[in-house]
């Protein structure tokens, strides 16, 4: 009888131990605080920017930001199948990080002093320039020509702020929720120009449905250093991402991603920026 009781107690203890282990394993399936394993990592990108971050009709994602984020996540220990892509529009990027909706954001996220007060940045990983997308027959040739014209940009972007402050204060600014709406407005004549980074404009201009209709002014109105946004205070993740970006550049994977995503549009990119530069 005593042996039987010991056996029952031992079996019960084993079952409870296995149950506790199973419950604990589910905790790793979060926003990516661990190093891979069976968990997921949530990464913020744009869903509507061809060449950078685009959700395709088949449900997959493509673009330079997607390639960079996939490489970084890989260096953090996550396979592509473990990445959960989350749409982060320009106006909601800081909030998404503060809420913990994503582990990091790679979404044409220009580094500036105002944003550095709210989030931390790794990178930069690309230097772009603010420019204008115009209809092929447009007579706009410089920034000041935008005064009195209908100019479109996206709510929360630095491009709209730059135009209002120093380039064309009398421009009739239209702010939409996404660049695809701006491009459609340019095509229909609802707006006279679209302003954002040249990398983004090149991606839209290269789409089959727009080929031959638009031109990039080539004005280089500002320097836009793209960084990877991380929750404020998460210096450990910033360090890991910077190490991953350095490896991406030195291995040639960075240039491969640039050529694949921007080459078809004839976009002439700047050399890879020095990782860690201008971030502090």
CSV table of C-alpha atoms in Angstrom, one decimal:
chain,number,residue,atom,x,y,z
A,1,UNK,CA,0.0,0.0,0.0
A,2,UNK,CA,2.8,2.4,0.8
A,3,UNK,CA,4.5,1.7,-2.5
A,4,UNK,CA,1.3,2.3,-4.3
A,5,UNK,CA,0.8,5.7,-2.6
A,6,UNK,CA,4.3,6.8,-3.5
A,7,UNK,CA,3.7,5.8,-7.1
A,8,UNK,CA,0.5,7.8,-7.2
A,9,UNK,CA,2.1,10.9,-5.7
A,10,UNK,CA,5.1,10.7,-8.1
A,11,UNK,CA,2.8,10.4,-11.1
A,12,UNK,CA,0.7,13.4,-9.9
A,13,UNK,CA,3.9,15.5,-9.4
A,14,UNK,CA,5.1,14.7,-12.9
A,15,UNK,CA,1.8,15.7,-14.5
A,16,UNK,CA,1.8,19.0,-12.6
A,17,UNK,CA,5.4,19.7,-13.7
A,18,UNK,CA,4.6,19.1,-17.3
A,19,UNK,CA,1.5,21.3,-17.2
A,20,UNK,CA,3.5,24.1,-15.7
A,21,UNK,CA,6.1,23.8,-18.4
A,22,UNK,CA,3.5,23.9,-21.1
A,23,UNK,CA,1.9,27.0,-19.6
A,24,UNK,CA,5.3,28.7,-19.4
A,25,UNK,CA,6.2,28.0,-23.0
A,26,UNK,CA,3.2,30.0,-24.3
A,27,UNK,CA,4.7,33.1,-22.8
A,28,UNK,CA,7.5,33.2,-25.4
A,29,UNK,CA,5.0,33.8,-28.2
A,30,UNK,CA,5.1,37.6,-27.7
A,31,UNK,CA,6.4,40.7,-29.5
A,32,UNK,CA,9.9,39.4,-29.7
A,33,UNK,CA,11.6,40.0,-26.4
A,34,UNK,CA,13.4,36.6,-26.6
A,35,UNK,CA,15.7,35.2,-29.2
A,36,UNK,CA,13.6,33.2,-31.5
A,37,UNK,CA,12.8,29.7,-30.5
A,38,UNK,CA,9.1,29.0,-31.1
A,39,UNK,CA,8.0,32.6,-30.5
A,40,UNK,CA,7.0,35.4,-32.8
A,41,UNK,CA,8.4,38.9,-33.3
A,42,UNK,CA,6.1,41.8,-34.3
A,43,UNK,CA,7.6,44.2,-36.7
A,44,UNK,CA,6.1,47.5,-37.9
A,45,UNK,CA,6.2,48.4,-41.6
A,46,UNK,CA,4.2,50.3,-44.1
A,47,UNK,CA,1.7,48.3,-46.2
A,48,UNK,CA,1.2,50.8,-49.1
A,49,UNK,CA,4.7,51.9,-50.3
A,50,UNK,CA,5.9,50.1,-53.4
A,51,UNK,CA,9.7,49.3,-53.3
A,52,UNK,CA,9.8,49.8,-49.5
A,53,UNK,CA,6.9,48.2,-47.6
A,54,UNK,CA,4.0,46.8,-49.6
A,55,UNK,CA,1.4,44.2,-48.8
A,56,UNK,CA,0.9,42.3,-52.0
A,57,UNK,CA,-2.4,40.8,-53.3
A,58,UNK,CA,-1.3,37.3,-52.3
A,59,UNK,CA,-0.8,38.4,-48.7
A,60,UNK,CA,3.0,38.5,-48.8
A,61,UNK,CA,5.2,41.6,-48.1
A,62,UNK,CA,7.9,43.1,-50.3
A,63,UNK,CA,10.2,46.1,-50.3
A,64,UNK,CA,13.5,47.4,-49.0
A,65,UNK,CA,12.2,48.0,-45.5
A,66,UNK,CA,10.8,44.5,-45.5
A,67,UNK,CA,14.2,43.1,-46.5
A,68,UNK,CA,16.1,45.1,-43.9
A,69,UNK,CA,13.6,44.1,-41.2
A,70,UNK,CA,13.7,40.4,-42.2
A,71,UNK,CA,17.5,40.5,-42.1
A,72,UNK,CA,17.6,42.2,-38.7
A,73,UNK,CA,15.0,39.8,-37.2
A,74,UNK,CA,17.1,36.9,-38.5
A,75,UNK,CA,20.1,38.2,-36.6
A,76,UNK,CA,17.9,38.5,-33.5
A,77,UNK,CA,17.1,34.8,-33.9
A,78,UNK,CA,13.8,34.8,-35.8
A,79,UNK,CA,13.0,33.0,-39.0
A,80,UNK,CA,10.9,34.8,-41.6
A,81,UNK,CA,8.0,32.5,-40.7
A,82,UNK,CA,8.2,33.9,-37.1
A,83,UNK,CA,7.7,37.5,-38.2
A,84,UNK,CA,4.3,39.0,-37.7
A,85,UNK,CA,4.1,42.2,-39.9
A,86,UNK,CA,2.1,45.0,-38.4
A,87,UNK,CA,1.0,48.1,-40.4
A,88,UNK,CA,2.3,51.2,-38.8
A,89,UNK,CA,1.2,54.4,-40.5
A,90,UNK,CA,3.3,57.6,-40.1
A,91,UNK,CA,1.0,59.2,-37.5
A,92,UNK,CA,0.9,56.2,-35.2
A,93,UNK,CA,4.5,55.0,-35.2
A,94,UNK,CA,5.5,56.5,-31.8
A,95,UNK,CA,2.3,55.2,-30.2
A,96,UNK,CA,2.8,51.7,-31.5
A,97,UNK,CA,6.2,51.5,-29.9
A,98,UNK,CA,5.0,53.0,-26.6
A,99,UNK,CA,2.1,50.6,-26.4
A,100,UNK,CA,4.4,47.6,-27.2
A,101,UNK,CA,2.4,46.7,-30.3
A,102,UNK,CA,5.7,46.0,-32.1
A,103,UNK,CA,9.3,45.2,-31.2
A,104,UNK,CA,10.7,47.6,-33.8
A,105,UNK,CA,9.6,49.6,-36.8
A,106,UNK,CA,11.3,49.8,-40.2
A,107,UNK,CA,8.9,52.1,-42.1
A,108,UNK,CA,10.7,55.0,-43.8
A,109,UNK,CA,11.1,56.4,-40.3
A,110,UNK,CA,13.3,59.5,-40.6
A,111,UNK,CA,15.4,60.3,-37.6
A,112,UNK,CA,14.9,63.8,-36.1
A,113,UNK,CA,15.3,65.5,-32.7
A,114,UNK,CA,11.6,65.6,-32.0
A,115,UNK,CA,11.1,61.9,-32.5
A,116,UNK,CA,14.2,61.0,-30.5
A,117,UNK,CA,12.5,62.4,-27.5
A,118,UNK,CA,9.8,59.8,-27.8
A,119,UNK,CA,11.6,56.7,-29.3
A,120,UNK,CA,15.1,55.3,-29.6
A,121,UNK,CA,16.6,54.7,-33.1
A,122,UNK,CA,19.0,52.2,-34.5
A,123,UNK,CA,20.7,53.0,-37.8
A,124,UNK,CA,20.5,54.9,-40.0
A,125,UNK,CA,20.2,52.3,-42.8
A,126,UNK,CA,19.4,54.6,-45.7
A,127,UNK,CA,19.8,58.2,-46.7
A,128,UNK,CA,17.0,59.5,-48.8
A,129,UNK,CA,16.1,63.1,-49.9
A,130,UNK,CA,12.7,64.9,-49.8
A,131,UNK,CA,11.6,65.6,-53.3
A,132,UNK,CA,8.5,66.2,-55.5
A,133,UNK,CA,6.6,63.8,-57.7
A,134,UNK,CA,4.9,65.7,-60.6
A,135,UNK,CA,2.9,64.9,-63.7
A,136,UNK,CA,5.1,64.5,-66.8
A,137,UNK,CA,4.1,67.8,-68.3
A,138,UNK,CA,4.2,69.8,-65.0
A,139,UNK,CA,6.0,73.2,-65.1
A,140,UNK,CA,7.0,73.1,-61.4
A,141,UNK,CA,10.8,73.2,-61.3
A,142,UNK,CA,11.7,74.4,-57.8
A,143,UNK,CA,10.3,74.4,-54.3
A,144,UNK,CA,8.9,77.9,-54.3
A,145,UNK,CA,6.8,77.1,-57.4
A,146,UNK,CA,4.6,75.2,-54.9
A,147,UNK,CA,3.2,78.4,-53.5
A,148,UNK,CA,-0.5,78.6,-54.5
A,149,UNK,CA,-0.4,75.0,-55.7
A,150,UNK,CA,-2.2,71.9,-54.2
A,151,UNK,CA,0.5,69.8,-52.5
A,152,UNK,CA,-0.2,66.4,-51.1
A,153,UNK,CA,1.7,64.6,-48.3
A,154,UNK,CA,0.8,62.2,-45.5
A,155,UNK,CA,-0.4,63.1,-42.0
A,156,UNK,CA,2.5,63.0,-39.5
A,157,UNK,CA,5.3,63.0,-42.1
A,158,UNK,CA,8.3,65.3,-41.8
A,159,UNK,CA,7.9,66.3,-45.5
A,160,UNK,CA,4.7,68.3,-44.9
A,161,UNK,CA,6.4,70.1,-42.0
A,162,UNK,CA,9.4,71.0,-44.1
A,163,UNK,CA,7.3,72.5,-46.9
A,164,UNK,CA,5.3,74.6,-44.5
A,165,UNK,CA,8.2,75.9,-42.5
A,166,UNK,CA,10.8,76.7,-45.1
A,167,UNK,CA,10.1,75.8,-48.7
A,168,UNK,CA,6.6,77.1,-49.8
A,169,UNK,CA,4.6,78.5,-46.8
A,170,UNK,CA,1.7,79.5,-49.2
A,171,UNK,CA,1.3,76.0,-50.7
A,172,UNK,CA,-2.2,74.6,-50.3
A,173,UNK,CA,-1.3,71.5,-48.3
A,174,UNK,CA,-3.5,68.4,-48.5
A,175,UNK,CA,-2.7,65.7,-45.9
A,176,UNK,CA,-4.0,62.2,-46.6
A,177,UNK,CA,-3.7,59.0,-44.5
A,178,UNK,CA,-1.5,57.2,-47.1
A,179,UNK,CA,0.7,57.9,-50.1
A,180,UNK,CA,-1.4,55.8,-52.4
A,181,UNK,CA,-4.2,58.4,-51.9
A,182,UNK,CA,-1.8,61.2,-52.8
A,183,UNK,CA,-0.6,59.4,-56.0
A,184,UNK,CA,-4.2,58.8,-57.0
A,185,UNK,CA,-4.9,62.5,-56.4
A,186,UNK,CA,-1.9,63.5,-58.6
A,187,UNK,CA,-3.1,61.2,-61.4
A,188,UNK,CA,-6.6,62.6,-61.3
A,189,UNK,CA,-5.5,66.2,-61.1
A,190,UNK,CA,-6.9,66.8,-57.5
A,191,UNK,CA,-3.4,67.8,-56.5
A,192,UNK,CA,-0.5,69.4,-58.4
A,193,UNK,CA,2.4,67.6,-56.6
A,194,UNK,CA,3.2,65.0,-54.0
A,195,UNK,CA,6.1,65.4,-51.6
A,196,UNK,CA,7.9,62.8,-49.6
A,197,UNK,CA,11.2,61.0,-49.9
A,198,UNK,CA,12.6,60.3,-53.3
A,199,UNK,CA,12.9,56.6,-52.5
A,200,UNK,CA,9.1,56.4,-51.9
A,201,UNK,CA,8.3,58.5,-55.0
A,202,UNK,CA,10.5,56.3,-57.1
A,203,UNK,CA,8.7,53.2,-55.9
A,204,UNK,CA,5.3,54.5,-56.9
A,205,UNK,CA,6.5,56.0,-60.2
A,206,UNK,CA,7.8,52.5,-61.2
A,207,UNK,CA,4.5,50.8,-60.8
A,208,UNK,CA,3.0,49.5,-64.1
A,209,UNK,CA,-0.2,51.4,-63.7
A,210,UNK,CA,1.8,54.7,-63.4
A,211,UNK,CA,4.7,54.2,-65.8
A,212,UNK,CA,5.4,57.2,-68.0
A,213,UNK,CA,2.9,59.5,-66.2
A,214,UNK,CA,5.1,61.1,-63.6
A,215,UNK,CA,8.5,62.5,-63.0
A,216,UNK,CA,10.7,63.2,-59.9
A,217,UNK,CA,11.8,66.8,-59.8
A,218,UNK,CA,15.2,65.9,-58.4
A,219,UNK,CA,15.4,68.9,-56.0
A,220,UNK,CA,16.8,67.1,-52.9
A,221,UNK,CA,14.9,69.4,-50.5
A,222,UNK,CA,16.2,67.7,-47.4
A,223,UNK,CA,18.2,64.8,-46.0
A,224,UNK,CA,16.1,61.9,-44.6
A,225,UNK,CA,18.1,59.3,-42.6
A,226,UNK,CA,15.9,56.3,-42.1
A,227,UNK,CA,16.3,54.6,-38.7
A,228,UNK,CA,14.7,51.6,-37.1
A,229,UNK,CA,12.5,52.8,-34.3
A,230,UNK,CA,12.6,51.0,-30.9
A,231,UNK,CA,10.7,51.7,-27.6
A,232,UNK,CA,12.3,54.5,-25.6
A,233,UNK,CA,14.9,53.1,-23.2
A,234,UNK,CA,15.4,49.8,-24.9
A,235,UNK,CA,19.1,50.3,-25.5
A,236,UNK,CA,19.8,46.6,-25.6
A,237,UNK,CA,17.7,46.1,-28.7
A,238,UNK,CA,19.2,49.2,-30.3
A,239,UNK,CA,22.7,47.7,-29.9
A,240,UNK,CA,21.6,44.4,-31.3
A,241,UNK,CA,19.9,46.0,-34.3
A,242,UNK,CA,23.0,48.2,-35.0
A,243,UNK,CA,25.2,45.1,-35.0
A,244,UNK,CA,22.8,43.4,-37.4
A,245,UNK,CA,22.8,46.4,-39.8
A,246,UNK,CA,26.6,46.6,-39.8
A,247,UNK,CA,26.7,43.0,-40.8
A,248,UNK,CA,24.1,43.5,-43.5
A,249,UNK,CA,26.2,46.3,-45.0
A,250,UNK,CA,29.5,44.5,-44.8
A,251,UNK,CA,28.2,41.2,-46.2
A,252,UNK,CA,26.8,42.9,-49.3
A,253,UNK,CA,23.2,42.0,-48.4
A,254,UNK,CA,22.3,45.7,-48.0
A,255,UNK,CA,23.4,46.6,-51.6
A,256,UNK,CA,21.6,43.5,-52.9
A,257,UNK,CA,18.4,44.7,-51.3
A,258,UNK,CA,18.9,48.2,-52.7
A,259,UNK,CA,19.4,47.0,-56.2
A,260,UNK,CA,16.5,44.6,-56.1
A,261,UNK,CA,14.0,47.1,-54.8
A,262,UNK,CA,15.1,50.4,-56.3
A,263,UNK,CA,17.0,49.4,-59.5
A,264,UNK,CA,13.9,48.9,-61.7
A,265,UNK,CA,12.9,52.6,-61.0
A,266,UNK,CA,16.3,53.9,-61.9
A,267,UNK,CA,16.7,55.3,-58.4
A,268,UNK,CA,20.2,56.4,-57.6
A,269,UNK,CA,20.7,55.7,-54.0
A,270,UNK,CA,23.3,57.2,-51.7
A,271,UNK,CA,26.0,54.9,-50.2
A,272,UNK,CA,25.1,53.1,-47.0
A,273,UNK,CA,25.3,55.6,-44.1
A,274,UNK,CA,27.5,54.9,-41.1
A,275,UNK,CA,25.5,52.9,-38.6
A,276,UNK,CA,25.1,54.8,-35.3
A,277,UNK,CA,25.8,58.2,-36.9
A,278,UNK,CA,23.4,61.1,-36.1
A,279,UNK,CA,21.4,58.8,-33.8
A,280,UNK,CA,22.7,60.1,-30.5
